[in-house]
Short mmCIF file of C-alpha atoms in Angstrom, two decimals:
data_model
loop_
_atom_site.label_atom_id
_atom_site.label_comp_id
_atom_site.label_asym_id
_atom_site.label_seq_id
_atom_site.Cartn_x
_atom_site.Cartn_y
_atom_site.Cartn_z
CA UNK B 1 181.03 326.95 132.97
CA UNK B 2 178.38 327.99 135.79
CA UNK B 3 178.45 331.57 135.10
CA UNK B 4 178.40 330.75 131.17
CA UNK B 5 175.00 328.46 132.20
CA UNK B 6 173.26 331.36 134.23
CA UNK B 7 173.91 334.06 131.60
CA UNK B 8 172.35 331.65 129.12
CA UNK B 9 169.21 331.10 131.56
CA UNK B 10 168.69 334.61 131.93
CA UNK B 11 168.94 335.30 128.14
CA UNK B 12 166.21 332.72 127.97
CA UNK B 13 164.31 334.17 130.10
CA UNK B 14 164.45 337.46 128.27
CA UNK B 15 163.49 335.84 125.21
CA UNK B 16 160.05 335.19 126.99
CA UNK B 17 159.96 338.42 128.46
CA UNK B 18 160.70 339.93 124.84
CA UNK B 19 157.58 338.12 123.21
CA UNK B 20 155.09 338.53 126.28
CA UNK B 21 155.95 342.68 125.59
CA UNK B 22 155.14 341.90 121.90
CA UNK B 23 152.44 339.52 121.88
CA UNK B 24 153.17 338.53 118.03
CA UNK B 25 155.84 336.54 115.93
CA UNK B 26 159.83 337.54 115.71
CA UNK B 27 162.32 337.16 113.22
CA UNK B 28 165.99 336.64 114.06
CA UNK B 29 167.08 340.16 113.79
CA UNK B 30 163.71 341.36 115.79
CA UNK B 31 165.16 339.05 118.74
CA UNK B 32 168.67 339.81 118.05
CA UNK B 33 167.45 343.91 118.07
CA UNK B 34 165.26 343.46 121.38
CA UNK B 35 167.75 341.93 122.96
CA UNK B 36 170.99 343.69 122.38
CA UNK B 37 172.77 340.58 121.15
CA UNK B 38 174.89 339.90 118.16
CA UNK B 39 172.70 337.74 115.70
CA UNK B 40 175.20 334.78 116.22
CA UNK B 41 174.48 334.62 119.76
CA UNK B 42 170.61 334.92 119.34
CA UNK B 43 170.69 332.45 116.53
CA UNK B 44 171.76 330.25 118.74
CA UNK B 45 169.47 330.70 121.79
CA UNK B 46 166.74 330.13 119.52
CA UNK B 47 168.20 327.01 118.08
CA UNK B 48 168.15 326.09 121.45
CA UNK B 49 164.50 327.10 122.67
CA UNK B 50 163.37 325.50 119.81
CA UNK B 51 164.91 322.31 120.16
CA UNK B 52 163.38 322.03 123.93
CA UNK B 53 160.06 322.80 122.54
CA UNK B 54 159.89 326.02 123.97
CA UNK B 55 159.34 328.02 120.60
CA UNK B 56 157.73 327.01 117.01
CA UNK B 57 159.93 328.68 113.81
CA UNK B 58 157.40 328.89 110.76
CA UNK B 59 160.15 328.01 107.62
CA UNK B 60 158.24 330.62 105.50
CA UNK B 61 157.73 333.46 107.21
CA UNK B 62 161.38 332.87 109.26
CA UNK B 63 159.67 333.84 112.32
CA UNK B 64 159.66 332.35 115.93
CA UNK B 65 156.69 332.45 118.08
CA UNK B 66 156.17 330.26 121.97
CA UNK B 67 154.43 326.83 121.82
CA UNK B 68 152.03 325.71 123.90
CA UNK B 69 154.32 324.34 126.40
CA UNK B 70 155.44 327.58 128.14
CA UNK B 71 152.09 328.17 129.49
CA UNK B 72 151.41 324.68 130.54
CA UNK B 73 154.56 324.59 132.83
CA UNK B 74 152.90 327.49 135.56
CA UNK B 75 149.09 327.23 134.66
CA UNK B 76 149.12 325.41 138.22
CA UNK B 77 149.49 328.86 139.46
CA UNK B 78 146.28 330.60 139.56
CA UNK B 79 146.31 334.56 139.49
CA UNK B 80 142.94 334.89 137.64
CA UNK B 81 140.82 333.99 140.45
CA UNK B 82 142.08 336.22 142.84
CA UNK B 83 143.87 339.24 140.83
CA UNK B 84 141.05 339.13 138.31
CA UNK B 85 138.89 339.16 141.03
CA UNK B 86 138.89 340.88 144.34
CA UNK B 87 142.03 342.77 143.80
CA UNK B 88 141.16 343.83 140.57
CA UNK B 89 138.03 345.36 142.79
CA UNK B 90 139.63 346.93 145.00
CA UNK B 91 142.09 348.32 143.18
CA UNK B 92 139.10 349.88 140.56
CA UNK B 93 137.29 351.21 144.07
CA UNK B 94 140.58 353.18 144.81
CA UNK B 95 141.26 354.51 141.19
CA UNK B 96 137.41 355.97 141.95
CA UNK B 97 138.15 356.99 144.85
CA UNK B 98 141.17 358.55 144.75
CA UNK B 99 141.24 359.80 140.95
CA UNK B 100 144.96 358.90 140.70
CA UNK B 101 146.78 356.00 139.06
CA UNK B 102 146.80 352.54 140.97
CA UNK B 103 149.14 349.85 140.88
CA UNK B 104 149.59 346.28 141.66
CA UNK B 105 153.58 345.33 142.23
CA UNK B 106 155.14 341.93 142.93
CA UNK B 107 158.65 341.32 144.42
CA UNK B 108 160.59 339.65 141.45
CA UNK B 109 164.38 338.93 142.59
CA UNK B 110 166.05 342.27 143.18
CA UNK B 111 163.00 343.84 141.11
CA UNK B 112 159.96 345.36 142.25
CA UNK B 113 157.64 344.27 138.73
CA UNK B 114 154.33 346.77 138.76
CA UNK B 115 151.72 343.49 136.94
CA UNK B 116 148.84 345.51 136.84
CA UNK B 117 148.06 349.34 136.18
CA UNK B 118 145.34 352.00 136.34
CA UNK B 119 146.14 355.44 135.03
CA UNK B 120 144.81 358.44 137.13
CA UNK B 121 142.51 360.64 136.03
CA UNK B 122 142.97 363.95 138.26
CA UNK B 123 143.72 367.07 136.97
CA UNK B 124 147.08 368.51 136.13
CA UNK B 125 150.36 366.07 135.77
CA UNK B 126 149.74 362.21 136.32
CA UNK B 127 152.42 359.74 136.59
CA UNK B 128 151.54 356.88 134.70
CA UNK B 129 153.58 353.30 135.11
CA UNK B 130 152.98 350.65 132.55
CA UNK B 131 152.34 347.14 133.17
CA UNK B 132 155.70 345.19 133.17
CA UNK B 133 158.11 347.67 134.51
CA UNK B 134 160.20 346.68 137.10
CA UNK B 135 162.67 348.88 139.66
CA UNK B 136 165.30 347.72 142.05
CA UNK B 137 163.85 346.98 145.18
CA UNK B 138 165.76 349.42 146.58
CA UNK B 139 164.38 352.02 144.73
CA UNK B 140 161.01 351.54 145.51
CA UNK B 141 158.95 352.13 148.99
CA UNK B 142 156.84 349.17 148.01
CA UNK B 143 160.47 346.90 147.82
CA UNK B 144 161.02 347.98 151.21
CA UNK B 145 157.90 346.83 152.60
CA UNK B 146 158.91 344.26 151.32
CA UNK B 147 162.05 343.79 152.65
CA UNK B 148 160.82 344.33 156.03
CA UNK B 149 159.02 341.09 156.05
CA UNK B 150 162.32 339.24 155.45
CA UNK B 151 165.00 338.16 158.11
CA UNK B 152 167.85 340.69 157.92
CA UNK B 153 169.96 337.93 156.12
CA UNK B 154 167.81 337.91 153.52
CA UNK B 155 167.33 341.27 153.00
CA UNK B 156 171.44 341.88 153.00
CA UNK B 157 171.62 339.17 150.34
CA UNK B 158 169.14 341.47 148.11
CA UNK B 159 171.61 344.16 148.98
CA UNK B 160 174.69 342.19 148.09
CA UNK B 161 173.08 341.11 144.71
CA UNK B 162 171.73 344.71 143.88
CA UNK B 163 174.99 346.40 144.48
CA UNK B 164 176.70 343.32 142.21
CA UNK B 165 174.35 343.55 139.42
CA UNK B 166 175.28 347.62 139.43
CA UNK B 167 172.20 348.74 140.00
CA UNK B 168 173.21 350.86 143.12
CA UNK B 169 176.49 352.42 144.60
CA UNK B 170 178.06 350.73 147.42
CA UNK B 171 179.74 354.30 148.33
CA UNK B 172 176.67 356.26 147.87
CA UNK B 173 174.48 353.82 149.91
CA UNK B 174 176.95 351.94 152.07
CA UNK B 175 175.32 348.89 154.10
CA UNK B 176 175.04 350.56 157.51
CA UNK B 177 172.53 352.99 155.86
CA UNK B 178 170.37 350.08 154.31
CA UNK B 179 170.21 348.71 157.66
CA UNK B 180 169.06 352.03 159.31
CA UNK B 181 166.07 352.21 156.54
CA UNK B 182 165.39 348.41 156.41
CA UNK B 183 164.38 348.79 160.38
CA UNK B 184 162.37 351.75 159.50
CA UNK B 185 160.10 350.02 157.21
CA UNK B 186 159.54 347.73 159.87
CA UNK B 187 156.20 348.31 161.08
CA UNK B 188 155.18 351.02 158.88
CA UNK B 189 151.64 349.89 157.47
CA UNK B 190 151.34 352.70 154.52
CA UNK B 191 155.06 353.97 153.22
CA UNK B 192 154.65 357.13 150.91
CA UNK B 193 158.08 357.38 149.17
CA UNK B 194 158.95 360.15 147.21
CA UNK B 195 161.24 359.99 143.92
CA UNK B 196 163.66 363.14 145.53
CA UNK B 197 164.64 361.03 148.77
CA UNK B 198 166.04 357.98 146.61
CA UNK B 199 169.18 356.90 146.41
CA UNK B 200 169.48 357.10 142.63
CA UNK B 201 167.57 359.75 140.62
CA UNK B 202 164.67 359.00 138.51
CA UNK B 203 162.99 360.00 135.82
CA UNK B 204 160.15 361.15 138.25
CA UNK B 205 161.64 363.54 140.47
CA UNK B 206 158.54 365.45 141.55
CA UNK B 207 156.49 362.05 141.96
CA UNK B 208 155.84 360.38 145.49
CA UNK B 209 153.99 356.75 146.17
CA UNK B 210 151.81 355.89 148.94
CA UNK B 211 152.15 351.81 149.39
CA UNK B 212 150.68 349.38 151.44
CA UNK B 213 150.97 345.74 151.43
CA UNK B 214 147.72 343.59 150.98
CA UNK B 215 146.91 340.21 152.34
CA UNK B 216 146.94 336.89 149.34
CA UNK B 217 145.65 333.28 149.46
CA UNK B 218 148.28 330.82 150.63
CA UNK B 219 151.25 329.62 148.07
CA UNK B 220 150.45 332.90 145.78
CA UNK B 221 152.91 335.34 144.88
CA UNK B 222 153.01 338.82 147.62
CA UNK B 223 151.46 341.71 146.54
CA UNK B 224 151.27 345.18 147.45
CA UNK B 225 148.61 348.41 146.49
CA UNK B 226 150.24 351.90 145.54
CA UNK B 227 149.16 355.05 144.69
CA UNK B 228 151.48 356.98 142.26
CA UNK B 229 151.19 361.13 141.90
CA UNK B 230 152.87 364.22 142.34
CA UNK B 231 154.35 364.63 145.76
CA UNK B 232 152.73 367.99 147.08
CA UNK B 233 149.02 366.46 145.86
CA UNK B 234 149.91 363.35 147.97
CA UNK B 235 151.18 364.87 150.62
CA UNK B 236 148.03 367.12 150.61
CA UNK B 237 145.60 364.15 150.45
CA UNK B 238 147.41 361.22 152.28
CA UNK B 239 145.27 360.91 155.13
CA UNK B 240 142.12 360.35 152.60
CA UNK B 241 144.67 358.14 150.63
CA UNK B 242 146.13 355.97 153.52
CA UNK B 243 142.54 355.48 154.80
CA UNK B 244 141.17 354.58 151.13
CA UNK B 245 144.47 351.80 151.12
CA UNK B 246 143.35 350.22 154.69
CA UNK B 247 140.06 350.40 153.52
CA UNK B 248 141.43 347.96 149.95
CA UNK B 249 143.66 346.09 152.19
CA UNK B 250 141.08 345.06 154.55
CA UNK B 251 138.58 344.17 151.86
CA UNK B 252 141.10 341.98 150.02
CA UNK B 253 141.69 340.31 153.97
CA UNK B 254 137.75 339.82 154.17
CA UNK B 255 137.64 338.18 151.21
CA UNK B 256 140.16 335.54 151.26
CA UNK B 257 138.82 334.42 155.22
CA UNK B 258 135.42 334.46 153.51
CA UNK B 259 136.58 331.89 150.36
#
C-alpha cells in the first residue's frame, strides 16, 4: 500500500511538471503521451487531481489545465526578489564577461535541476542547457558541492537512493570511491568538472563546468553559479573564469548583508 501511495505522489507530481514544460491545456491522451502511462491509469490521476482541486477539466474542449490553488500553496516562498534580482545580475555580468553560457542549479532530491539559463555566445561549439533539466547529483560537479556541505550520512543516503532509483552502477562506482570524491569536494571553492571523468557517459563528452556555490537569504532554496563550455576553452580560461565566479559569489554575499 505505501509503495502504491508514493508512486501515485510522484505521478502527481509529474503531472505538474508535465504542464509547467507546456504552459497550455492537455487532453487525456496528451497526459497519457507525456507521461508514458496507459490512458486508464492517467484517467484516473486526473480524476483524482481534479477532485482535490488541483486541476479544472473544460467539458467542451476535454482538456485539463491547473487551478489557482497550486500556486497559492508555495507563493510563501519568494524567489522573485532575490533570483529576479541580484542573482539574475550577477549571473548577466558573467554571461558578459565570460561570453559562455551561465547557469543557475538547485539541489532537488537526487537531482541537480539547472532553474535558470543563459546561452553563451563565444565562438565555435557552445553547450547550451535548458531551463528545467535535471542530472543525478552524482553526475554533476555542482551536486557535489553540494554534497560536501552535508554530513556524510546524508550524503550516503543520496548514494543509496541514486544507486536504487538506477541511475548509477553500484559495481562501476562502488561506495568506497564516492567517499574518496565526496572528501575531495570538501573545501574546493570553484569545481570545474568535465563530462569525460564521469561515472556515466553523457551526451557532452567534450564539455567541462566550472561551479561555485553562492551565498542565499535564510529559509531559501541553495543555489550554485556554473559556467558550461568545451573543456580545452575552459581549461584555457579558468583562472579569468574562477576569478569572474568569486567575483558573482561575493556580490550576491554583499547584497544579502546589505538587505
Amino acid at each position: 500500500m505505501g509503495e502504491r501511495l508514493v508512486k501515485s505522489a510522484s505521478r502527481a507530481f509529474a503531472v505538474i511538471e508535465l504542464f509547467a514544460r507546456v504552459r497550455a491545456p492537455l487532453r487525456l491522451k496528451d497526459v497519457a503521451a507525456g507521461l508514458g502511462h496507459p490512458v486508464s491509469s492517467a484517467a484516473a490521476l486526473l480524476k483524482t487531481m481534479t477532485q482535490q482541486g488541483y486541476l479544472a477539466f473544460d467539458p467542451k474542449s476535454r482538456a485539463y489545465m491547473p487551478t489557482a490553488r497550486l500556486p497559492r500553496l508555495v507563493n510563501w516562498i519568494s524567489y522573485d526578489d532575490f533570483e529576479e534580482g541580484v542573482v539574475a545580475e550577477a549571473m548577466q555580468q558573467l554571461w558578459a564577461q565570460s561570453h559562455e553560457g551561465v547557469v543557475l542549479g538547485t539541489p532537488v532530491g537526487i537531482h541537480l535541476e539547472y532553474v535558470r539559463s543563459l546561452r553563451g555566445v563565444s565562438e565555435g561549439v557552445q553547450f547550451s542547457i535548458p531551463t528545467g533539466t535535471r542530472r543525478v547529483l552524482i553526475q554533476t560537479g555542482m551536486g557535489w558541492q553540494f554534497l560536501s556541505l552535508r554530513p556524510q550520512a546524508e550524503a550516503l543516503d543520496v548514494y543509496r537512493q541514486t544507486i536504487a532509483a538506477g541511475a548509477l552502477d553500484r559495481a562501476s562506482f562502488p561506495v568506497e570511491r564516492f567517499l574518496q570524491q565526496l572528501e575531495s569536494h570538501r573545501h574546493l571553492e570553484i569545481t570545474l568538472s568535465r563530462a569525460r571523468d564521469l561515472v556515466a557517459p553523457t551526451a557532452h563528452w567534450d564539455g567541462a563546468m566550472a561551479s561555485i556555490l553562492i551565498d542565499t537569504p535564510p529559509g531559501h532554496r541553495p543555489l550554485a553559479l556554473g559556467i558550461p563550455g568545451p573543456t580545452d576553452r575552459l581549461e584555457r580560461h579558468l583562472p579569468d573564469i574562477s576569478a569572474h565566479l568569486r567575483a558573482a559569489a561575493q556580490h550576491i554575499r554583499v547584497a544579502i548583508r546589505a538587505s
